[in-house]
Tab-separated table of C-alpha atoms and ligand atoms in Angstrom:
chain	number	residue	atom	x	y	z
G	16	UNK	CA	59.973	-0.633	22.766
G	17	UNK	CA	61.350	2.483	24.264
G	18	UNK	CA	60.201	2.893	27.764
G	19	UNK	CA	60.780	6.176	30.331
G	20	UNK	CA	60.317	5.553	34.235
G	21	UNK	CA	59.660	8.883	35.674
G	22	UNK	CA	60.217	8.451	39.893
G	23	UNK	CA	63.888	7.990	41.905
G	24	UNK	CA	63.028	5.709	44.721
G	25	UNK	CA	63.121	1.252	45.541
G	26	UNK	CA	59.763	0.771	43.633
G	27	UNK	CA	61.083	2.783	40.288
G	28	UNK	CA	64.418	1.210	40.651
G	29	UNK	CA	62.374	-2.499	40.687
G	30	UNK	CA	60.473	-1.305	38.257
G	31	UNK	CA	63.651	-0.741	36.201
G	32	UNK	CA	65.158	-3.748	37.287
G	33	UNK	CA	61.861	-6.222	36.238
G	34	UNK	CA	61.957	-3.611	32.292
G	35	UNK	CA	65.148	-4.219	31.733
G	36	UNK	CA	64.828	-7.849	31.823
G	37	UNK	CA	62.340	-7.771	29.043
G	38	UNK	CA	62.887	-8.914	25.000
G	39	UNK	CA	60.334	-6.110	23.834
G	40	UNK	CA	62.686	-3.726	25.560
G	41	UNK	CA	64.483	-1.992	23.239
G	42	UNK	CA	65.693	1.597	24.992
G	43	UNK	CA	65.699	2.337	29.200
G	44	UNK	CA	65.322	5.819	30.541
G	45	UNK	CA	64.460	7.086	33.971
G	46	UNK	CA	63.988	10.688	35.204
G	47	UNK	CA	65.842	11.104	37.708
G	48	UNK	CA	66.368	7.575	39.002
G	49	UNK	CA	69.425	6.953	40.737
G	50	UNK	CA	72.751	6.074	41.253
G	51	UNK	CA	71.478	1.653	41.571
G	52	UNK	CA	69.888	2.213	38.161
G	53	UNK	CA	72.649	3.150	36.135
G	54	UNK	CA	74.003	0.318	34.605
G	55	UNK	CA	70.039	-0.745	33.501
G	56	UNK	CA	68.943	2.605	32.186
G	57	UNK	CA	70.133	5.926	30.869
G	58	UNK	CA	69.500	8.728	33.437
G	59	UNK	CA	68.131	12.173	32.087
G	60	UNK	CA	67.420	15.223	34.117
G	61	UNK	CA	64.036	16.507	33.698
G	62	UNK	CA	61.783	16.747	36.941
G	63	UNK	CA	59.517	13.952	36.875
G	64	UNK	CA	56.789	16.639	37.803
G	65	UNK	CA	57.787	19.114	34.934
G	66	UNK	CA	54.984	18.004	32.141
G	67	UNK	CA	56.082	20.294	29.248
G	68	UNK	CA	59.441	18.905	30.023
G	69	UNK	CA	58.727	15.440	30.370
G	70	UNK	CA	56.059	15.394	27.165
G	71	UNK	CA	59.452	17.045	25.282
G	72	UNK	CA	62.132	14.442	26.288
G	73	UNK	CA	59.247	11.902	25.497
G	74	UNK	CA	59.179	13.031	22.036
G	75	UNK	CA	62.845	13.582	21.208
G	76	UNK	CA	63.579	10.144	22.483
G	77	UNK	CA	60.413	8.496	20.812
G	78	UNK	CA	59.395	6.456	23.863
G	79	UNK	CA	56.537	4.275	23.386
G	80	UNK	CA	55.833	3.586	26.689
G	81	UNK	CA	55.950	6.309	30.202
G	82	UNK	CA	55.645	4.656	33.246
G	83	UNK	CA	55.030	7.158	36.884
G	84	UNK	CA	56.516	5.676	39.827
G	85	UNK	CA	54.910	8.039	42.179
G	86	UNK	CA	51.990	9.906	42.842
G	87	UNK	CA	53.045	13.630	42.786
G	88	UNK	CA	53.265	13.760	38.634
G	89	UNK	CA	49.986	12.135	38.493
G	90	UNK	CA	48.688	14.759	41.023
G	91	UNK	CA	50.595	17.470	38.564
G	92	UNK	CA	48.671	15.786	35.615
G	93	UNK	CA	51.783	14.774	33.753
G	94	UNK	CA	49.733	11.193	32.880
G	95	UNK	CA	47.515	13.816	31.244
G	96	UNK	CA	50.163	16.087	29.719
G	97	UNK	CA	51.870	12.905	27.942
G	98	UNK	CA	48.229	11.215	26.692
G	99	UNK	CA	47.242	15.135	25.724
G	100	UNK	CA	50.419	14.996	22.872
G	101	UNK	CA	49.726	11.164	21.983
G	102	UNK	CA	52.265	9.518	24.232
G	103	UNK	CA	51.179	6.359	26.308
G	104	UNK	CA	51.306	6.585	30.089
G	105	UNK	CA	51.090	3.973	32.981
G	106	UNK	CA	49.205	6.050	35.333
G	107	UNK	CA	46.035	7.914	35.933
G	108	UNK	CA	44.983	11.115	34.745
G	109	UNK	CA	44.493	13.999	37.736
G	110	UNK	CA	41.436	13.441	37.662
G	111	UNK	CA	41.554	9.397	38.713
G	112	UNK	CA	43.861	10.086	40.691
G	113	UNK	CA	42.035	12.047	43.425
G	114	UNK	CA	41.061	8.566	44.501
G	115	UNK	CA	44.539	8.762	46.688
G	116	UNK	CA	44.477	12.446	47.075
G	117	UNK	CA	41.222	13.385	48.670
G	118	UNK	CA	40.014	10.775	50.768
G	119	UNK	CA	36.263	12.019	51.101
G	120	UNK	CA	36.018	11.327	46.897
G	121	UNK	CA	37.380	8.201	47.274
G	122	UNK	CA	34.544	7.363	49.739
G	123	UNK	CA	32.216	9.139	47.410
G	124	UNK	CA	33.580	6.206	44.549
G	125	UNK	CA	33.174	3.601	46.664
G	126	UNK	CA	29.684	4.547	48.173
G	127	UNK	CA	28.657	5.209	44.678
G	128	UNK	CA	29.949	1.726	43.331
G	129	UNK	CA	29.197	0.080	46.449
G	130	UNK	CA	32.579	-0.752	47.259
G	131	UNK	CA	32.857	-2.317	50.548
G	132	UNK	CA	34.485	-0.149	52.982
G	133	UNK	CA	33.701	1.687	56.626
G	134	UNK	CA	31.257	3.938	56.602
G	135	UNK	CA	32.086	7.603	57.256
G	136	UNK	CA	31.240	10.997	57.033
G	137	UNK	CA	32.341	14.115	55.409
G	138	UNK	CA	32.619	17.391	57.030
G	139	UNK	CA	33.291	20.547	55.517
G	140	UNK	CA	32.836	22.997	59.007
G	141	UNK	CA	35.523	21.396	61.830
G	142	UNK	CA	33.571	22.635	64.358
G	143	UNK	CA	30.421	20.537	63.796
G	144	UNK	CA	32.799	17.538	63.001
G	145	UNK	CA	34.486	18.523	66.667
G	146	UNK	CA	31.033	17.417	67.989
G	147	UNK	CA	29.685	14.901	66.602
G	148	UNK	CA	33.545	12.986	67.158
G	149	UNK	CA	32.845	13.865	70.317
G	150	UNK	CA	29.629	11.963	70.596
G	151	UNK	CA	30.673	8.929	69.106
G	152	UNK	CA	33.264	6.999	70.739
G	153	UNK	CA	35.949	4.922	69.167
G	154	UNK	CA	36.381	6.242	65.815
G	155	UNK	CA	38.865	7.165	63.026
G	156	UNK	CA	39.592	10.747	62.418
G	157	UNK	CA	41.114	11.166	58.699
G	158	UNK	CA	42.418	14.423	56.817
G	159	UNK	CA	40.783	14.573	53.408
G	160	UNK	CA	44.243	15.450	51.606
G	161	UNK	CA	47.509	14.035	51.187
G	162	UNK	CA	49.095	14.563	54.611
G	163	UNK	CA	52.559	12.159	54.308
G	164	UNK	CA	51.376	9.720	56.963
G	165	UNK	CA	50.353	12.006	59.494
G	166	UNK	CA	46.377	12.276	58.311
G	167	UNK	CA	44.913	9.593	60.519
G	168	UNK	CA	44.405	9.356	64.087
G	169	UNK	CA	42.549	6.104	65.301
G	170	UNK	CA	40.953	7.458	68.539
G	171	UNK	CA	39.770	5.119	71.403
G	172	UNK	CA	37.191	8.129	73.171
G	173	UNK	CA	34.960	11.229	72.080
G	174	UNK	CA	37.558	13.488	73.381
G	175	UNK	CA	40.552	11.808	71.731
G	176	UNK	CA	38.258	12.012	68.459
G	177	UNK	CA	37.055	15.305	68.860
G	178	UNK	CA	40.923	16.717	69.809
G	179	UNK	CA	42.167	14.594	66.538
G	180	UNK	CA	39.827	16.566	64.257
G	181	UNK	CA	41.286	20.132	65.560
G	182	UNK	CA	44.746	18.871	65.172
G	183	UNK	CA	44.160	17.605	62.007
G	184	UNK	CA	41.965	20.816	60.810
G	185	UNK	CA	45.259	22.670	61.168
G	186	UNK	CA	47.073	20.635	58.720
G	187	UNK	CA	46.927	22.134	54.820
G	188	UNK	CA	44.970	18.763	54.033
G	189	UNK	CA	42.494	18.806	56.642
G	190	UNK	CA	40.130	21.145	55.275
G	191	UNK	CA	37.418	18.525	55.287
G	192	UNK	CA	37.753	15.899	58.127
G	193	UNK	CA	36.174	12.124	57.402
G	194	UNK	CA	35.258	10.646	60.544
G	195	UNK	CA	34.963	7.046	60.030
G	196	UNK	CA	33.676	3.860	61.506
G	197	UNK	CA	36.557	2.223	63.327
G	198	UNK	CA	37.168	-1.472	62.285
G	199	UNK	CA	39.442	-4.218	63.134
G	200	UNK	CA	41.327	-7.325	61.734
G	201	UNK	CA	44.658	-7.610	59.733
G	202	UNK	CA	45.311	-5.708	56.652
G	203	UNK	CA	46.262	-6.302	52.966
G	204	UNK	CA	47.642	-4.700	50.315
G	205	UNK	CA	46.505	-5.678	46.875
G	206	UNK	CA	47.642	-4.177	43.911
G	207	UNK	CA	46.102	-4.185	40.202
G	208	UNK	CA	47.290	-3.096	37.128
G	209	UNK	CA	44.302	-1.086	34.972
G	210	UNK	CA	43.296	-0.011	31.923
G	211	UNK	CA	40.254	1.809	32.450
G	212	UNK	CA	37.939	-1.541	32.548
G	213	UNK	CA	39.485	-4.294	33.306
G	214	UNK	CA	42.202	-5.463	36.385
G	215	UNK	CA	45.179	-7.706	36.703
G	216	UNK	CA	45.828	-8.603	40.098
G	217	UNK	CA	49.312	-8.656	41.354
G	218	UNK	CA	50.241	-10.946	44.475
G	219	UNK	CA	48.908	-9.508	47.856
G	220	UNK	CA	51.392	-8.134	50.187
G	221	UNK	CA	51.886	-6.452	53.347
G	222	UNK	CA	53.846	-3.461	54.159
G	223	UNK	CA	55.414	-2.654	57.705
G	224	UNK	CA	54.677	1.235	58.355
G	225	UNK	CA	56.462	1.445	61.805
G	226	UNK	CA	59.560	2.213	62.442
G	227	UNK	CA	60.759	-0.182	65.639
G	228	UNK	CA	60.449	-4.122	65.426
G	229	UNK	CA	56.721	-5.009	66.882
G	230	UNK	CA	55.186	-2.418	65.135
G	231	UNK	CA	56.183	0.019	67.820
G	232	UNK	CA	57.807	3.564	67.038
G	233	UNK	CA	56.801	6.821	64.683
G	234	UNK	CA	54.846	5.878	61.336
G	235	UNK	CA	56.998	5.612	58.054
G	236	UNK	CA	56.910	5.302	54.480
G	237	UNK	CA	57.073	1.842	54.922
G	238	UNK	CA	60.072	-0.118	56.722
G	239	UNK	CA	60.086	-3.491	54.998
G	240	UNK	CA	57.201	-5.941	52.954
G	241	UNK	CA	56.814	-9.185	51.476
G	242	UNK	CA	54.729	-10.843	49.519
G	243	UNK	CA	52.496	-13.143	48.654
G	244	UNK	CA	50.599	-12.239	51.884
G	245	UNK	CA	48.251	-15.239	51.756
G	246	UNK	CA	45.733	-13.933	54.230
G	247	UNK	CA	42.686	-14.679	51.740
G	248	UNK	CA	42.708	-17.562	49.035
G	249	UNK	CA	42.497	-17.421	45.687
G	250	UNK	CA	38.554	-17.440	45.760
G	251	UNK	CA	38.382	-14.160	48.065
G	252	UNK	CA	40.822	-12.350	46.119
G	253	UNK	CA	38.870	-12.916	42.919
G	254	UNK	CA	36.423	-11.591	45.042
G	255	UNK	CA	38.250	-8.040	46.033
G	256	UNK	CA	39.100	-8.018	42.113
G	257	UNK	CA	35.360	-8.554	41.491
G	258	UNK	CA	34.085	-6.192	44.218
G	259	UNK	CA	36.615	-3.970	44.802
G	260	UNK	CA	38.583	-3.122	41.627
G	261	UNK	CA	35.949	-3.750	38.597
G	262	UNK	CA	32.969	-1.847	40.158
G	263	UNK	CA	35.715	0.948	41.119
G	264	UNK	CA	36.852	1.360	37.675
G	265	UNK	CA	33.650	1.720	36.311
G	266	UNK	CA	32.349	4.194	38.806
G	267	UNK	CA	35.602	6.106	37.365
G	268	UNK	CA	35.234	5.538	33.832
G	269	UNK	CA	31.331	6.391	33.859
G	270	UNK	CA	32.499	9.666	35.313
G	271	UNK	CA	34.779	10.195	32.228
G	272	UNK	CA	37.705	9.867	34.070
G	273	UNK	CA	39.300	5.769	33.450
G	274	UNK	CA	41.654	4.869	35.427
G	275	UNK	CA	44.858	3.412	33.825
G	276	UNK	CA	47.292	2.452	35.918
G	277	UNK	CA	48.245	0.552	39.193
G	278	UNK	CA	45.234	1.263	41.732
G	279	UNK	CA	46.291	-0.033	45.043
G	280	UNK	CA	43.089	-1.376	47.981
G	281	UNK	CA	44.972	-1.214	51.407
G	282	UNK	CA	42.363	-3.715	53.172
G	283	UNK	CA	41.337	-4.584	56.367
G	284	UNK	CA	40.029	-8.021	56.673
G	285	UNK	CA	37.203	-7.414	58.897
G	286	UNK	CA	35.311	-10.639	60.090
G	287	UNK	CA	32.602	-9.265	57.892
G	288	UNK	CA	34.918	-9.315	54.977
G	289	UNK	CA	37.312	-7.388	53.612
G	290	UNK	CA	36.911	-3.585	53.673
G	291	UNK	CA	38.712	-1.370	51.822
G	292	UNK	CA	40.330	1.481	54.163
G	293	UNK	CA	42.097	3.568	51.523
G	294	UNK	CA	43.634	3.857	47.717
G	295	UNK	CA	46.597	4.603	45.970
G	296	UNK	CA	46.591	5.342	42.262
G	297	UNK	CA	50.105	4.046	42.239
G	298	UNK	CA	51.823	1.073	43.042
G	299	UNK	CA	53.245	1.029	46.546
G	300	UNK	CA	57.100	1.363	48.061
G	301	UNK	CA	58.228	-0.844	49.515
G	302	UNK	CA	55.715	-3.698	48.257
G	303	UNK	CA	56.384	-3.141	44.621
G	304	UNK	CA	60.313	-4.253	45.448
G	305	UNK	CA	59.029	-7.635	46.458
G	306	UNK	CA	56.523	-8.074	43.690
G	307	UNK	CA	58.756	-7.519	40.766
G	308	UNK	CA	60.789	-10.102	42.269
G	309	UNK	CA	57.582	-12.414	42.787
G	310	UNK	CA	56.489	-11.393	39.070
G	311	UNK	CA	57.012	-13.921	36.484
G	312	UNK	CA	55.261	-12.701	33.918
G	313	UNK	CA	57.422	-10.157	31.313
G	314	UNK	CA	56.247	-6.780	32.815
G	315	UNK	CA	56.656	-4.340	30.156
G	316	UNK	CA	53.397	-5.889	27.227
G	317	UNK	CA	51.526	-5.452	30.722
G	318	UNK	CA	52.162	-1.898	31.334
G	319	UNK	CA	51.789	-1.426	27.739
G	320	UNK	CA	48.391	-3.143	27.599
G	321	UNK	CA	47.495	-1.143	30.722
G	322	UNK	CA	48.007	2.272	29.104
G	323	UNK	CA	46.519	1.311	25.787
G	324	UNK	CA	43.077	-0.130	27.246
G	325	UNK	CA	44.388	-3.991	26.288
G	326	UNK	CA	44.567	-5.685	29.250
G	327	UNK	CA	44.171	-9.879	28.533
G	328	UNK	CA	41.656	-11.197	30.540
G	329	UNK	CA	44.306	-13.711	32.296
G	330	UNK	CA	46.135	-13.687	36.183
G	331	UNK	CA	49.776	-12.598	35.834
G	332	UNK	CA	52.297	-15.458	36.102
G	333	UNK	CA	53.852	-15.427	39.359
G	334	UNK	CA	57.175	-17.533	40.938
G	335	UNK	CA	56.881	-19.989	43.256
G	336	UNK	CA	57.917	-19.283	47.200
G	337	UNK	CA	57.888	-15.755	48.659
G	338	UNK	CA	60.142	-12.658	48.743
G	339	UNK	CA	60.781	-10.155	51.387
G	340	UNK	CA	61.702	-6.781	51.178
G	341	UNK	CA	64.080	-5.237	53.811
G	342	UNK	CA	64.582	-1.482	54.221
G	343	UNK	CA	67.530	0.199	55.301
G	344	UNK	CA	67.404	3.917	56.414
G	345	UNK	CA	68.788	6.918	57.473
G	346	UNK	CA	69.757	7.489	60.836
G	347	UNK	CA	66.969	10.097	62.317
G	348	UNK	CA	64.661	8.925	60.093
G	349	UNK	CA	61.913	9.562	60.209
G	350	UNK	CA	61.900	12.868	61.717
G	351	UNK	CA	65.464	14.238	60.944
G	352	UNK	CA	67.328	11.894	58.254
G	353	UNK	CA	71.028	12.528	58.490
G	354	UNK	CA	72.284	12.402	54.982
G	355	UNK	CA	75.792	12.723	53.572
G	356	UNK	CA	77.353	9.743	55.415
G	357	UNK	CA	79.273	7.282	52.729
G	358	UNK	CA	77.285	3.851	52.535
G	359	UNK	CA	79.634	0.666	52.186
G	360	UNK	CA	79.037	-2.936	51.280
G	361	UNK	CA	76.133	-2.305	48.049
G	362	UNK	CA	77.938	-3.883	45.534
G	363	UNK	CA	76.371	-6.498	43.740
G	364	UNK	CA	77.528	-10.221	45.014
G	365	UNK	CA	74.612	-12.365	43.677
G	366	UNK	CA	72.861	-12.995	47.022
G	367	UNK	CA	69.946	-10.529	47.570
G	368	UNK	CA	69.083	-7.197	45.278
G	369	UNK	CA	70.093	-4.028	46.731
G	370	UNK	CA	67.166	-1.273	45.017
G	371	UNK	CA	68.400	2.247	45.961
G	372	UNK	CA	65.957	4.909	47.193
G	373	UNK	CA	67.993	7.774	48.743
G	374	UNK	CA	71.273	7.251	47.879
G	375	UNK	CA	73.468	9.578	45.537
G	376	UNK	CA	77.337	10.193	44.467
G	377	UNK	CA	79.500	12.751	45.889
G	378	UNK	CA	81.847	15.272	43.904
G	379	UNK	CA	84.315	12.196	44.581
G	380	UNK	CA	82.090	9.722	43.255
G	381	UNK	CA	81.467	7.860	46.705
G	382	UNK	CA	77.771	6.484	47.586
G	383	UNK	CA	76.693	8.825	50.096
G	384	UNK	CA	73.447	8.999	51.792
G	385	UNK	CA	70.720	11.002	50.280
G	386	UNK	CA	67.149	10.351	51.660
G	387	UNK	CA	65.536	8.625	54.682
G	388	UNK	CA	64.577	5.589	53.297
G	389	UNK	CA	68.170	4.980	51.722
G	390	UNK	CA	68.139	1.198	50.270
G	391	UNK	CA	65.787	-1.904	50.203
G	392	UNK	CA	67.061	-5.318	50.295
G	393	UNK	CA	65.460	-7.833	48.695
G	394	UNK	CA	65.191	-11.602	48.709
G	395	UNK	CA	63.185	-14.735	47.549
G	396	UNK	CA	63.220	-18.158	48.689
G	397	UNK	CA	60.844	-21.069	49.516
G	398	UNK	CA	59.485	-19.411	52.317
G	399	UNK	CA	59.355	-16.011	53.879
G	400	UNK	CA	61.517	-17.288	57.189
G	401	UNK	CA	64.263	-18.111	54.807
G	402	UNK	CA	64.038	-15.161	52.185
G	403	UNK	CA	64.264	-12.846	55.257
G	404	UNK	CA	67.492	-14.714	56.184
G	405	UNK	CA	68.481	-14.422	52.548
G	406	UNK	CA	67.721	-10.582	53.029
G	407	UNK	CA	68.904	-9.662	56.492
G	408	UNK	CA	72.356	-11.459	55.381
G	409	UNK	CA	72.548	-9.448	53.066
G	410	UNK	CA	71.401	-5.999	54.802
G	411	UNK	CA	73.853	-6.790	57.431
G	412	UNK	CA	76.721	-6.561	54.797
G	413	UNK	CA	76.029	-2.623	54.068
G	414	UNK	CA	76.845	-0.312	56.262
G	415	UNK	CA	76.018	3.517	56.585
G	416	UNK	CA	76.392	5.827	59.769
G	417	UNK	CA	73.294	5.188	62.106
G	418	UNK	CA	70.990	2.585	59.660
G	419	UNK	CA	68.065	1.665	60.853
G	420	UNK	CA	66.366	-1.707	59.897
G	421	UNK	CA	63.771	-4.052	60.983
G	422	UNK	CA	64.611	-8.099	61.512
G	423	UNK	CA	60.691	-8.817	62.031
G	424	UNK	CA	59.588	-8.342	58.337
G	425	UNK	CA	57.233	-10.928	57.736
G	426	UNK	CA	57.003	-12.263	60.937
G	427	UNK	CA	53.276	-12.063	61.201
G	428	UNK	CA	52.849	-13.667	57.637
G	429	UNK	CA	50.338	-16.621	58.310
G	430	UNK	CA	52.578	-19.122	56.051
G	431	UNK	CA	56.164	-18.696	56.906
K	518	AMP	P1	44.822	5.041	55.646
K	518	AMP	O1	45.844	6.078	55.302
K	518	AMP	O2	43.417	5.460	55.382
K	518	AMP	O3	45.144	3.673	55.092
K	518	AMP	O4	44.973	4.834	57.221
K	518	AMP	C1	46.228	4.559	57.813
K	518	AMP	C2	46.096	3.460	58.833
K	518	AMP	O5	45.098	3.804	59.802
K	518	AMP	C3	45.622	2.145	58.237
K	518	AMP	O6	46.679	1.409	57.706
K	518	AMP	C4	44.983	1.485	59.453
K	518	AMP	O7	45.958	0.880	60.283
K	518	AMP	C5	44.363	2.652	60.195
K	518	AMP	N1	42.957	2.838	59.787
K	518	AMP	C6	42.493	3.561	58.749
K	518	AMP	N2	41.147	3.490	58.651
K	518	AMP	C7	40.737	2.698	59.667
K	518	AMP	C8	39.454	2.247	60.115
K	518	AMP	N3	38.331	2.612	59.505
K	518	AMP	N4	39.419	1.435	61.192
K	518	AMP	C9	40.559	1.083	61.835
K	518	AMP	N5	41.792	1.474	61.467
K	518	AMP	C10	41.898	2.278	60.397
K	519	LIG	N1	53.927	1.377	51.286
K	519	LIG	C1	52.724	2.124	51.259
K	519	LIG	C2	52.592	3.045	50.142
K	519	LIG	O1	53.340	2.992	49.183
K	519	LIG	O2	51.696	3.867	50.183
């Protein structure tokens, strides 16, 4: 099979990595990818968001398969583009999609399917949502749209609430405000692979969003994950697959609108039970890093069956032990990356995979620098204490001016 990635971060490059690795492959291409995926696939130029462009180099090359990375082609309906000229696509249409990029329809779904997840309410006039925040107390503010992290305050008082919901009515995505019941316990992410009906769990796993060690510091694209996070056994996770991820796709599909791709639950695990906080209709960075290393199965029939609406009704095969997923970034990042500094030490010594993210070549062909979150390092091993040695060992070894890094990945993982 010939197969086209379309994304240029860690998750496409794993996703690359876990392809090529397959006997059905036949042909690798990724648009843009980068400079770590070279030796596994053949880079081409087109903007993974360009759809007339994409749907052409899809046909020239006579790729079988697309798979989107991240969300902002499925938000510029490339998935549809691709499907519209017979081409099949891991990833949702637009349409699907909007279950990541307006939170009040993703409540909407779930209320509809009777998903379990907080209760809120939508508000169209800021004013009245000003007020009743006010009124109620602890409570989460959230920004309807896609607002790159910064679209949720959790507010302890009325006033904090009611201030949150004018800051975030100022942002492009806070048209509409949720305000949502505040809950508590540890969270999960679990990730499924769809074809419109049915869902393939992958492992669960847990990302670190903050910046600083302890969860302290600014909120990021995610600093470091591993996985399996074995916070619920196998019986309860057949039970977010029953209750979360079936009745979701068929709220979608009744709607005319299947989803096919990965839809991602980031859970809380309330003492009530788990509770679904938000969705992705893609898989997540950095988890996905871990999980293709986790994956046993051969990815690419999976993808395939995903985007053709042939899922088998089986669990994916996974390895035994755990892997964990180290980031390295930019120094200023996450506010001010500075890029351009050379980056030392990624060559390939068997010990760890190094998945580039924002990393490119200068005129002179050196590794430079070229995004905030610049490289994750990954390991596996019988537990997550010693793949996290495996993978700090191994982060310590690269060097760029002013990376940043967390030692604590995993720390909190109730099996270590
Ligand atoms: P979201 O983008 O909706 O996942 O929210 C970002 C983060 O805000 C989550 O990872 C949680 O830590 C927190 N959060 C979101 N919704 C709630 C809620 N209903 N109760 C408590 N914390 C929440
Ligand atoms: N790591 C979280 C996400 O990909 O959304």
């Amino acid at each position: 099979m010939r197969v086209l990635v379309l994304g240029s971060g860690g998750r496409e490059h794993a996703l690359v990595w876990k392809l090529a690795q397959s006997p059905s492959l036949s042909a690798l291409f990724v648009a843009p990818g980068n400079p770590g995926m070279e030796r596994l696939a053949t880079r081409l130029e087109q903007s993974p968001t360009d759809g007339a462009a994409i749907v052409a180099v899809a046909k020239r090359e006579r790729i079988d398969l697309v798979v989107v990375g991240p969300e902002a082609p499925l938000v510029a309906g490339v998935a549809d583009d691709l499907r519209a000229a017979g081409v099949p696509v891991f990833g949702p249409s637009a349409a699907a999609a909007r279950v990541e990029g307006s939170k009040a329809f993703a409540k909407e779904i779930m209320q509809a399917a009777r998903v379990p997840t907080a209760e809120a309410r939508v508000f169209d006039d800021l004013e009245a949502a000003a007020q009743a925040a006010a009124a109620a107390g602890p409570i989460v503010v959230k920004a309807d749209g896609l607002a790159a992290g910064k679209g949720v305050v959790v507010a302890d008082s009325g006033a904090e609430a009611a201030e949150a919901v004018r800051a975030l009515g100022r942002l492009p995505a806070g048209k509409k405000v949720l305000l949502e019941e505040r809950l508590s316990g540890p969270e999960l992410s679990v990730m499924a692979l769809c074809d419109g009906e049915r869902a393939l769990l992958l492992p669960p796993s847990q990302d670190h969003k903050r910046l600083l060690e302890d969860d302290r510091g600014p909120n990021t694209g995610g600093m470091g994950a591993y996985a399996p996070a074995n916070l619920l056994d196998a019986a309860r996770l057949e039970a977010v697959r029953r209750d979360v991820m079936l009745p979701t796709l068929k709220e979608l599909a009744r709607r005319g609108t299947p989803f096919r791709g990965a839809l991602y639950a980031g859970l809380m695990l309330t003492p009530q039970g788990p509770r679904v906080l938000e969705f992705n209709a893609r898989l997540g960075d950095p988890e996905t890093q871990v999980l293709m290393m986790q994956l046993a199965d051969d990815l690419l029939p999976l993808l395939f069956a995903a985007a053709t609406s042939s899922l088998p009704e089986r669990p994916v095969e996974v390895r035994a032990g755990f892997s964990v997923g180290v980031v390295l970034a930019a120094g200023g990042y996450p506010d001010a990356p500075r890029l351009g500094s050379p980056i030392a030490g990624v060559e390939d010594d068997g010990s760890a995979l190094v998945f580039h993210a924002g990393t490119t070549r200068d005129a002179a062909g050196q590794l430079v620098v070229a995004g905030g979150r610049v490289l994750t390092v990954c390991a596996r091993g019988p537990s997550v204490v010693e793949a996290r040695r495996l993978a700090l060992a191994r982060a310590e070894s690269i060097s760029f001016e002013g990376r940043q890094l967390r030692r604590d990945i995993g720390a909190g993982a109730p099996d270590r």
